[in-house]
Tab-separated table of C-alpha atoms in Angstrom:
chain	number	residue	atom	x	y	z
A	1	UNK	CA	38.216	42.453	34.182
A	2	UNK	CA	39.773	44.597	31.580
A	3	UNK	CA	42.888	43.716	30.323
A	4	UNK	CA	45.895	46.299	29.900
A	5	UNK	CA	46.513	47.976	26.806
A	6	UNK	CA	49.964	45.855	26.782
A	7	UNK	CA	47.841	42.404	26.819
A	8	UNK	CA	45.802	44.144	23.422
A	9	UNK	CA	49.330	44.688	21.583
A	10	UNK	CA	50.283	41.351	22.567
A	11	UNK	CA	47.068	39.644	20.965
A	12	UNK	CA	46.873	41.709	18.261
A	13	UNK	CA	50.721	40.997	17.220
A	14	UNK	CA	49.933	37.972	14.963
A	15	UNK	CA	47.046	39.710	12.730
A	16	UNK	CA	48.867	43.270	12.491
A	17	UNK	CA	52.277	44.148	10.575
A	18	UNK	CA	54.983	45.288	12.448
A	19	UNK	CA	55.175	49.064	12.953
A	20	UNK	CA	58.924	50.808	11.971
A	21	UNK	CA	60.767	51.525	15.064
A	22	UNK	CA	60.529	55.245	14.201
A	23	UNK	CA	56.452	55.662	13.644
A	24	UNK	CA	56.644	54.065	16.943
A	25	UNK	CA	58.954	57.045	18.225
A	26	UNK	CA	56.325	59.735	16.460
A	27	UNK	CA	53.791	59.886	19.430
A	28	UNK	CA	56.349	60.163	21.688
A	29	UNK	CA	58.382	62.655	19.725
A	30	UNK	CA	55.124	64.841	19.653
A	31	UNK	CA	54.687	65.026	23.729
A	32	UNK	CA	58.180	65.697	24.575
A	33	UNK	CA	58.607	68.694	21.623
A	34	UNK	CA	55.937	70.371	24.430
A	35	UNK	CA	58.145	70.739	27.137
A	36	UNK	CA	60.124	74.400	26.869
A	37	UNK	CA	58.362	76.258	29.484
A	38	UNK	CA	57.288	73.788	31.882
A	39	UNK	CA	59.191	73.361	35.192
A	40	UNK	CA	55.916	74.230	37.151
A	41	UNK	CA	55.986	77.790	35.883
A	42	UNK	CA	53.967	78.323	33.014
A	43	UNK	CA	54.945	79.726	29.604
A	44	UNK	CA	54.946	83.327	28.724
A	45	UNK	CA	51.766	83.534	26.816
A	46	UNK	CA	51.491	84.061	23.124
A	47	UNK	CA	50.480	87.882	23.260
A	48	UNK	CA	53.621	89.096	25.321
A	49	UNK	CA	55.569	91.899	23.319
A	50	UNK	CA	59.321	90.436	22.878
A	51	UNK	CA	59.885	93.563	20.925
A	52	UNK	CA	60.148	95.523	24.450
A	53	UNK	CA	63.243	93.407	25.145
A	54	UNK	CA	64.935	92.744	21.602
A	55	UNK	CA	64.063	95.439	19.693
A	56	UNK	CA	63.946	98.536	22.072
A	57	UNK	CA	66.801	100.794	22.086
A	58	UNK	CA	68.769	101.223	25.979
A	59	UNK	CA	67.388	102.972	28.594
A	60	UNK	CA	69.383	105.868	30.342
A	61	UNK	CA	69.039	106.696	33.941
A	62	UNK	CA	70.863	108.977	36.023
A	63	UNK	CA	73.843	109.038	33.223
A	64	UNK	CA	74.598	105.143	33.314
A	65	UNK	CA	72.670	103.086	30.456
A	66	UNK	CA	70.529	99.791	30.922
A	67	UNK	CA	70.158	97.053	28.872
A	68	UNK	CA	69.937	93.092	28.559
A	69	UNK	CA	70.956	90.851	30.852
A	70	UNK	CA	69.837	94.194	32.849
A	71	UNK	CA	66.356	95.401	32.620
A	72	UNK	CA	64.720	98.489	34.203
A	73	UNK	CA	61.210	97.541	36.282
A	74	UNK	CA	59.705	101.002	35.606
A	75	UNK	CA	59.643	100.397	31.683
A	76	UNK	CA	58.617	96.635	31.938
A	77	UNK	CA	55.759	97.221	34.001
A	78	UNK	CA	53.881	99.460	31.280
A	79	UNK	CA	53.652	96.449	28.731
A	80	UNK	CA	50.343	94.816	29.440
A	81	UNK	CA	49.053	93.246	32.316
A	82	UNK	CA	51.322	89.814	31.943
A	83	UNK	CA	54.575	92.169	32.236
A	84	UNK	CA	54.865	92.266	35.892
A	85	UNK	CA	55.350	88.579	36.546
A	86	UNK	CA	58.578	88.748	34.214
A	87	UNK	CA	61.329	89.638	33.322
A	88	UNK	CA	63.488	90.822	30.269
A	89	UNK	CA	66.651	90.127	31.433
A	90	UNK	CA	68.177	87.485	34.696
A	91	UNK	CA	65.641	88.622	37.538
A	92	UNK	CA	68.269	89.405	40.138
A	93	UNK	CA	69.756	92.255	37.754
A	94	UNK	CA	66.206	94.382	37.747
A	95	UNK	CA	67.013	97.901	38.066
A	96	UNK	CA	64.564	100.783	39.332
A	97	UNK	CA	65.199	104.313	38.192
A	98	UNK	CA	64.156	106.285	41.140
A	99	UNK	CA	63.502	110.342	41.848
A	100	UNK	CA	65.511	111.946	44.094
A	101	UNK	CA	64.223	115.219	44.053
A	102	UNK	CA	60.727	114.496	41.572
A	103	UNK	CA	61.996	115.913	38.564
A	104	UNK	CA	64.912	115.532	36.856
A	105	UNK	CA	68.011	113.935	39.321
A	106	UNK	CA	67.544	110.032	38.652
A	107	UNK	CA	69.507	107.444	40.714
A	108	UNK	CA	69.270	103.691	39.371
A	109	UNK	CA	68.813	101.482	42.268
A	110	UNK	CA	69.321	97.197	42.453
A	111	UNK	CA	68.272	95.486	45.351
A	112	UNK	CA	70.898	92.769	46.556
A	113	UNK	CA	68.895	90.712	49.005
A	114	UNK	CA	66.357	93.419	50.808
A	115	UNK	CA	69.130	96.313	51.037
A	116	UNK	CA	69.271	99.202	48.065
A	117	UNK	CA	72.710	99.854	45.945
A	118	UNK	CA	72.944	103.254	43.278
A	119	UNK	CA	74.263	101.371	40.402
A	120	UNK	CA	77.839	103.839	39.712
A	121	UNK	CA	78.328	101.928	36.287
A	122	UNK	CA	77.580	99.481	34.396
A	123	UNK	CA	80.689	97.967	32.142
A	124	UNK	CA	79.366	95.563	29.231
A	125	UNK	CA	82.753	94.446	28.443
A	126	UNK	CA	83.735	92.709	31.345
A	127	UNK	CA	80.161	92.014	32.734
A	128	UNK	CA	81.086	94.243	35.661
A	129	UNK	CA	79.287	96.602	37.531
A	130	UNK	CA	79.838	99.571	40.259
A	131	UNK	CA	77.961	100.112	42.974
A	132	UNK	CA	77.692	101.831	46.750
A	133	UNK	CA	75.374	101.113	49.348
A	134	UNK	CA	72.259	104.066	49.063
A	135	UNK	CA	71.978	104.432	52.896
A	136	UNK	CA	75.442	104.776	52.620
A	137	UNK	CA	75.446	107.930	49.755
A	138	UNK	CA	72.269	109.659	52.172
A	139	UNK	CA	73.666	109.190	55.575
A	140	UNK	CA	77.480	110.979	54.476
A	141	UNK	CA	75.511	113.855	52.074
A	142	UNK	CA	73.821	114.279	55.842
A	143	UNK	CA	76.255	113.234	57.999
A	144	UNK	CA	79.534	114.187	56.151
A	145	UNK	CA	82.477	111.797	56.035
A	146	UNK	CA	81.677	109.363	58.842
A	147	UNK	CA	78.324	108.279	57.573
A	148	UNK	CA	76.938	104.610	59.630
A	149	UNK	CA	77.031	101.211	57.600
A	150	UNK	CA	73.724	99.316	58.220
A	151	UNK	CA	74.055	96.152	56.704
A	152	UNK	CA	76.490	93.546	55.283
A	153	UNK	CA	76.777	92.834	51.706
A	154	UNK	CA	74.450	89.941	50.754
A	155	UNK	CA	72.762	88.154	47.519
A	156	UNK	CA	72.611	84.443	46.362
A	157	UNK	CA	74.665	84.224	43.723
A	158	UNK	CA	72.437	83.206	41.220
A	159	UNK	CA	73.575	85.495	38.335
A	160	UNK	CA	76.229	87.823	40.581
A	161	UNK	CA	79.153	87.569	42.353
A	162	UNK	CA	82.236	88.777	43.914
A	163	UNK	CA	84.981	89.936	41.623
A	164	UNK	CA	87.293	87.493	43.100
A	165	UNK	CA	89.710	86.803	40.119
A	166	UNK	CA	90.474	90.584	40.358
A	167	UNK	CA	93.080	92.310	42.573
A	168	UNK	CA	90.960	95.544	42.935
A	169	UNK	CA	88.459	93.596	45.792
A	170	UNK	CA	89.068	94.637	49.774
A	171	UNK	CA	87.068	94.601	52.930
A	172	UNK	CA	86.158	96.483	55.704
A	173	UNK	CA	85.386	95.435	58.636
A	174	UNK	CA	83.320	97.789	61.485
A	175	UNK	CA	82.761	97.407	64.961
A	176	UNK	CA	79.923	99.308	66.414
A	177	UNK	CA	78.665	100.261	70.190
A	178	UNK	CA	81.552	98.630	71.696
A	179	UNK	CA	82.287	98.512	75.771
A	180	UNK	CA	85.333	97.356	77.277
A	181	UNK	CA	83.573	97.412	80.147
A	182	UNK	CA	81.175	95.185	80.088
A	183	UNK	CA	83.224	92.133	81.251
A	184	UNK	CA	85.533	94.467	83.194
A	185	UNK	CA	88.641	94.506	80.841
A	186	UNK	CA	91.025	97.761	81.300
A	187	UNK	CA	90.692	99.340	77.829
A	188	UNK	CA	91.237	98.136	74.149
A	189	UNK	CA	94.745	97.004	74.655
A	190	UNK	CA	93.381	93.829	75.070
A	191	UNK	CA	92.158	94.097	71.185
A	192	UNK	CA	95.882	94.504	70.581
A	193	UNK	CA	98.154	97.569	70.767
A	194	UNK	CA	97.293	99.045	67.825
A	195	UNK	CA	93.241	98.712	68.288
A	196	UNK	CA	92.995	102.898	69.624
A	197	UNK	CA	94.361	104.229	66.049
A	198	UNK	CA	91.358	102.176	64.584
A	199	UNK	CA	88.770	103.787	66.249
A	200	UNK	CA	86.555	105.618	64.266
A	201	UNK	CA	86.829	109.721	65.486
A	202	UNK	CA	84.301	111.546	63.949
A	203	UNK	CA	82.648	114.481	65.739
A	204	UNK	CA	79.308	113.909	63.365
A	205	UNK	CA	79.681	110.464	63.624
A	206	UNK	CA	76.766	108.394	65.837
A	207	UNK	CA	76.371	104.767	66.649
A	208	UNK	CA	72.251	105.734	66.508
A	209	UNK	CA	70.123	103.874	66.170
A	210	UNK	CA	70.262	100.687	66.415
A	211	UNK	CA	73.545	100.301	68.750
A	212	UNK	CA	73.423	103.606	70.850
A	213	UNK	CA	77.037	104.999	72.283
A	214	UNK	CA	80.245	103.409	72.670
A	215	UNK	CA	83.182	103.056	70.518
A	216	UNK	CA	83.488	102.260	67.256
A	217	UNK	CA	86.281	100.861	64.982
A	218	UNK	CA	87.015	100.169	61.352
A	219	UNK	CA	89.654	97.664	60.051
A	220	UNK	CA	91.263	96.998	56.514
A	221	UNK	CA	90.968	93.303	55.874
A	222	UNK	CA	94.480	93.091	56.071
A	223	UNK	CA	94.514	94.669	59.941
A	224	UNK	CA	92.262	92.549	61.786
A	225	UNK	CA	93.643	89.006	63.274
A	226	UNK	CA	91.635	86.886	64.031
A	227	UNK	CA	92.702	87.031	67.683
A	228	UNK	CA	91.854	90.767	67.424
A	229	UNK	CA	88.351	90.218	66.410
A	230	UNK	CA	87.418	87.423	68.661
A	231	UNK	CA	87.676	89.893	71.206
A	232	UNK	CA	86.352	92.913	69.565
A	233	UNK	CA	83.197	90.845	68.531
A	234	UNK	CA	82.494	89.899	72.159
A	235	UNK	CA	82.370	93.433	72.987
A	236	UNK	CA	80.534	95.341	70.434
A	237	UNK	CA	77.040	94.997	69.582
A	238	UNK	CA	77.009	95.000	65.770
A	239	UNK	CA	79.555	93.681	63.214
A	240	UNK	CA	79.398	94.416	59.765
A	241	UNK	CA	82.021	93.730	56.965
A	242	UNK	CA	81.552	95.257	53.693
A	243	UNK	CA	83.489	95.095	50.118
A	244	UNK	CA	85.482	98.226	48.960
A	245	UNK	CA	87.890	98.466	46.121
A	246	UNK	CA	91.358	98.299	46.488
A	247	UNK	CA	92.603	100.962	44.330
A	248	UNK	CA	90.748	103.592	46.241
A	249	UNK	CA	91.130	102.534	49.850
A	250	UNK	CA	95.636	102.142	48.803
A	251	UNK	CA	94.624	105.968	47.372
A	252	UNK	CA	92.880	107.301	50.532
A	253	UNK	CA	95.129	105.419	53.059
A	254	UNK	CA	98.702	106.599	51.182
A	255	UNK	CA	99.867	109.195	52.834
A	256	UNK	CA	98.573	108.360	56.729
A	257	UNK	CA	96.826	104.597	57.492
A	258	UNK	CA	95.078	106.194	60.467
A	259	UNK	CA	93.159	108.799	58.106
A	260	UNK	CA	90.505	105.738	57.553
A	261	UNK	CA	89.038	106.538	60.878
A	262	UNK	CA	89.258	109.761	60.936
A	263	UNK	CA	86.624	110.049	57.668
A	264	UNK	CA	88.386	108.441	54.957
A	265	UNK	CA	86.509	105.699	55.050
A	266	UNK	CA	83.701	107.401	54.111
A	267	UNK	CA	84.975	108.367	50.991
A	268	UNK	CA	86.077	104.938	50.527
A	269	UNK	CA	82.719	103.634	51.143
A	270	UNK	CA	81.429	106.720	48.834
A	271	UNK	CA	83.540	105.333	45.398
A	272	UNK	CA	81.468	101.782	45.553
A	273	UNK	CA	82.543	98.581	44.948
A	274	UNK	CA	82.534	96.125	42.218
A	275	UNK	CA	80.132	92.967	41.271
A	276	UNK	CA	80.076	90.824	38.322
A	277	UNK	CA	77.821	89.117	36.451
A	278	UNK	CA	78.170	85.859	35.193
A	279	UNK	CA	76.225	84.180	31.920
A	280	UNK	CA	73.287	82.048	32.614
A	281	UNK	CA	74.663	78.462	32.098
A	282	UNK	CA	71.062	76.808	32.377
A	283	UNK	CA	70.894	74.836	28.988
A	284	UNK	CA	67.457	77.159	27.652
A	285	UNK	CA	68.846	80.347	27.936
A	286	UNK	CA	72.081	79.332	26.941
A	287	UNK	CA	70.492	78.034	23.524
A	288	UNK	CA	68.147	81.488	23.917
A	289	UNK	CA	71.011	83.376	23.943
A	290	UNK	CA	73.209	81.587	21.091
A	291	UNK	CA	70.538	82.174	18.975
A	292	UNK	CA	70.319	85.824	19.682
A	293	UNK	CA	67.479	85.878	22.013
A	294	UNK	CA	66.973	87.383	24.768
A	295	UNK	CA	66.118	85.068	28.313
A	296	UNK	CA	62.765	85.807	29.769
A	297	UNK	CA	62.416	84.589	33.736
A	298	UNK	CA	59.603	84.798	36.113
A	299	UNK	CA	60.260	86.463	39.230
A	300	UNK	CA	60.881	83.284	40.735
A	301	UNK	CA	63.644	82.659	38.606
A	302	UNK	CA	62.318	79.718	36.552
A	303	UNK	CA	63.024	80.656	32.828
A	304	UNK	CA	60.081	80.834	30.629
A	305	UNK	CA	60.596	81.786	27.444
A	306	UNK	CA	63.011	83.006	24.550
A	307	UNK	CA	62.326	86.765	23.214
A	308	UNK	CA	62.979	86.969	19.500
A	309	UNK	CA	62.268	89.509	17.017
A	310	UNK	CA	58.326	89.764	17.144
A	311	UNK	CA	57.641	86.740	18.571
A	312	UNK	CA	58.597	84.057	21.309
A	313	UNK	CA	60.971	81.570	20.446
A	314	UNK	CA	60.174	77.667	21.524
A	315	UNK	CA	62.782	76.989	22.926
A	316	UNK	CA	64.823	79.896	21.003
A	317	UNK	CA	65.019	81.663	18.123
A	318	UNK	CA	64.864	79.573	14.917
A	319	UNK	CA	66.226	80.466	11.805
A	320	UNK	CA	69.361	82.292	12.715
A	321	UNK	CA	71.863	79.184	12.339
A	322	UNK	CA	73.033	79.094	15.789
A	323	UNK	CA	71.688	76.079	16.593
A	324	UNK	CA	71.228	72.551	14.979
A	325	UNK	CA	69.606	70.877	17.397
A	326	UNK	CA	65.887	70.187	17.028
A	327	UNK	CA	63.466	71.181	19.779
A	328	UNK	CA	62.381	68.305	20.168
A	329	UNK	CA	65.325	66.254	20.460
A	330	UNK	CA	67.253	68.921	22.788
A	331	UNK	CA	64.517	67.923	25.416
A	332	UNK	CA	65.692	64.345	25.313
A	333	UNK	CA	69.017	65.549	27.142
């Protein structure tokens, strides 16, 4: 029977002198200053170019610059074979500068869940950024000022979020394909009094697809009770609730409330709405980014590596000061 290797340290106690607590710590010390890059995604190998993410100057497309935490999928894919699986930048914020006619009009494009948004702006001071729903933009340059909203606003909040601490964030709220009829009620009185001004009247303006006829209605956050929608949503086929900002629905809606339906929420809908980023707080990029690195992630959002100047960093940047805690020892915490 073989005896444990605790039973051999036990015997051998007597006949050996005793080891200093910190030789004993050495072995140890020399596993655990492996770990940056592990949490079951592996490391970004040793021949990736961090120069593509530090050292390269912004990109421009369609008038509104892109840089770090932002990075722009077109350029990243054409360094090396390894580039695809990551990122320069938080994955969630990878922008694609698309053609719109094949030569020179560019639109940059972020995908928020599986839905497209043309990035307006991007504002680096406030980590704040402008954008309008693409189907949106295509359906009122073809459909003029009633174009169809598709889709709610979604995405996991990993890196973005709603710009709740301002007072420039609204809603609205549509109701499409809706019959009265259905469960034999008289007309939209039953919505409340007010429900008819609400409707959307648009002579280019279509519930097709997916809904197909009907009436349809838009509300201002502040408009709908919750009485009101109970009963709109059991008689409309799709409800969708999207953000706008504030400043330019009070604009559009000054003179005449009623003008939303009538097209003026297209133009709302048209000026975008705003999304801001927030700071990774994940201890790695945190350090990464203290020492003036630059946060690689995989595309499943695990992070994998620092970007320095010429090189990867393990687990950041060394030698630039901002940090005095040893690799090793910061993956003791």
């Amino acid at each position: 029977m073989r005896s444990s290797p605790t039973h051999h340290l036990r015997a051998m106690a007597p006949h050996q002198p005793r080891l200093h607590p910190v030789i004993l710590l050495l072995p140890f010390l020399s596993l655990v200053a492996h770990c940056p890059g592990s949490h079951g995604t592996p490391a970004l190998p040793p021949t990736y170019d961090a120069s593509m993410c530090v050292d390269s100057p912004p990109f421009w497309c369609g008038g509104v610059e892109i840089h770090y935490p932002f990075y722009l999928a077109n350029a990243t894919a054409d360094h090396g074979a390894a580039a695809p699986s990551f990122s320069c930048g938080y994955t969630d914020l990878k922008i694609s500068c698309q053609d719109d006619d094949g030569e020179t009009n560019k639109t940059p494009v972020i995908q928020l869940g599986r839905d497209n948004y043309t990035v307006q702006a991007i504002f680096y001071n406030n980590n704040s950024l402008l954008l309008a729903d693409t189907d949106v933009l295509r359906a009122a340059a073809a459909a003029g000022d009633c174009p169809r909203v598709r889709h709610n606003v979604s995405f996991d909040g990993a890196w973005l979020r709603s710009n709740t601490s301002s007072s420039h964030d609204n809603n609205l709220t549509f109701f499409f394909a809706c019959y009265p009829k259905l469960v034999g009620d008289p007309g939209w009185a039953i919505g409340g009094s007010d429900t008819e001004k609400h409707r959307i009247n648009c002579g280019e303006f279509s519930n097709d697809p997916p809904g197909g006829g009907g009436d349809s209605f838009v509300f201002v956050a502040d408009e709908l009770d919750r009485a009101q929608e109970y009963v709109l949503a059991a008689h409309c086929r799709e409800v969708v609730t999207v953000p706008v900002r504030s400043e330019v629905l009070d604009l559009v809606m000054a003179s005449d409330r009623s003008v939303l339906a009538r097209g003026g929420y297209g133009d709302v809908l048209r000026q975008g709405f705003e999304l801001v980023w927030t700071r990774s707080t994940e201890d790695q990029c945190y350090r990464c980014e203290s020492s003036g690195g630059r946060c690689a992630y995989g595309y499943d959002k695990a992070f994998l590596g620092c970007l320095c100047h010429g090189k990867v960093g393990e687990p950041y940047c060394k030698n630039s000061g901002a940090s005095t805690v040893p690799p090793a020892t910061a993956c003791l915490f």
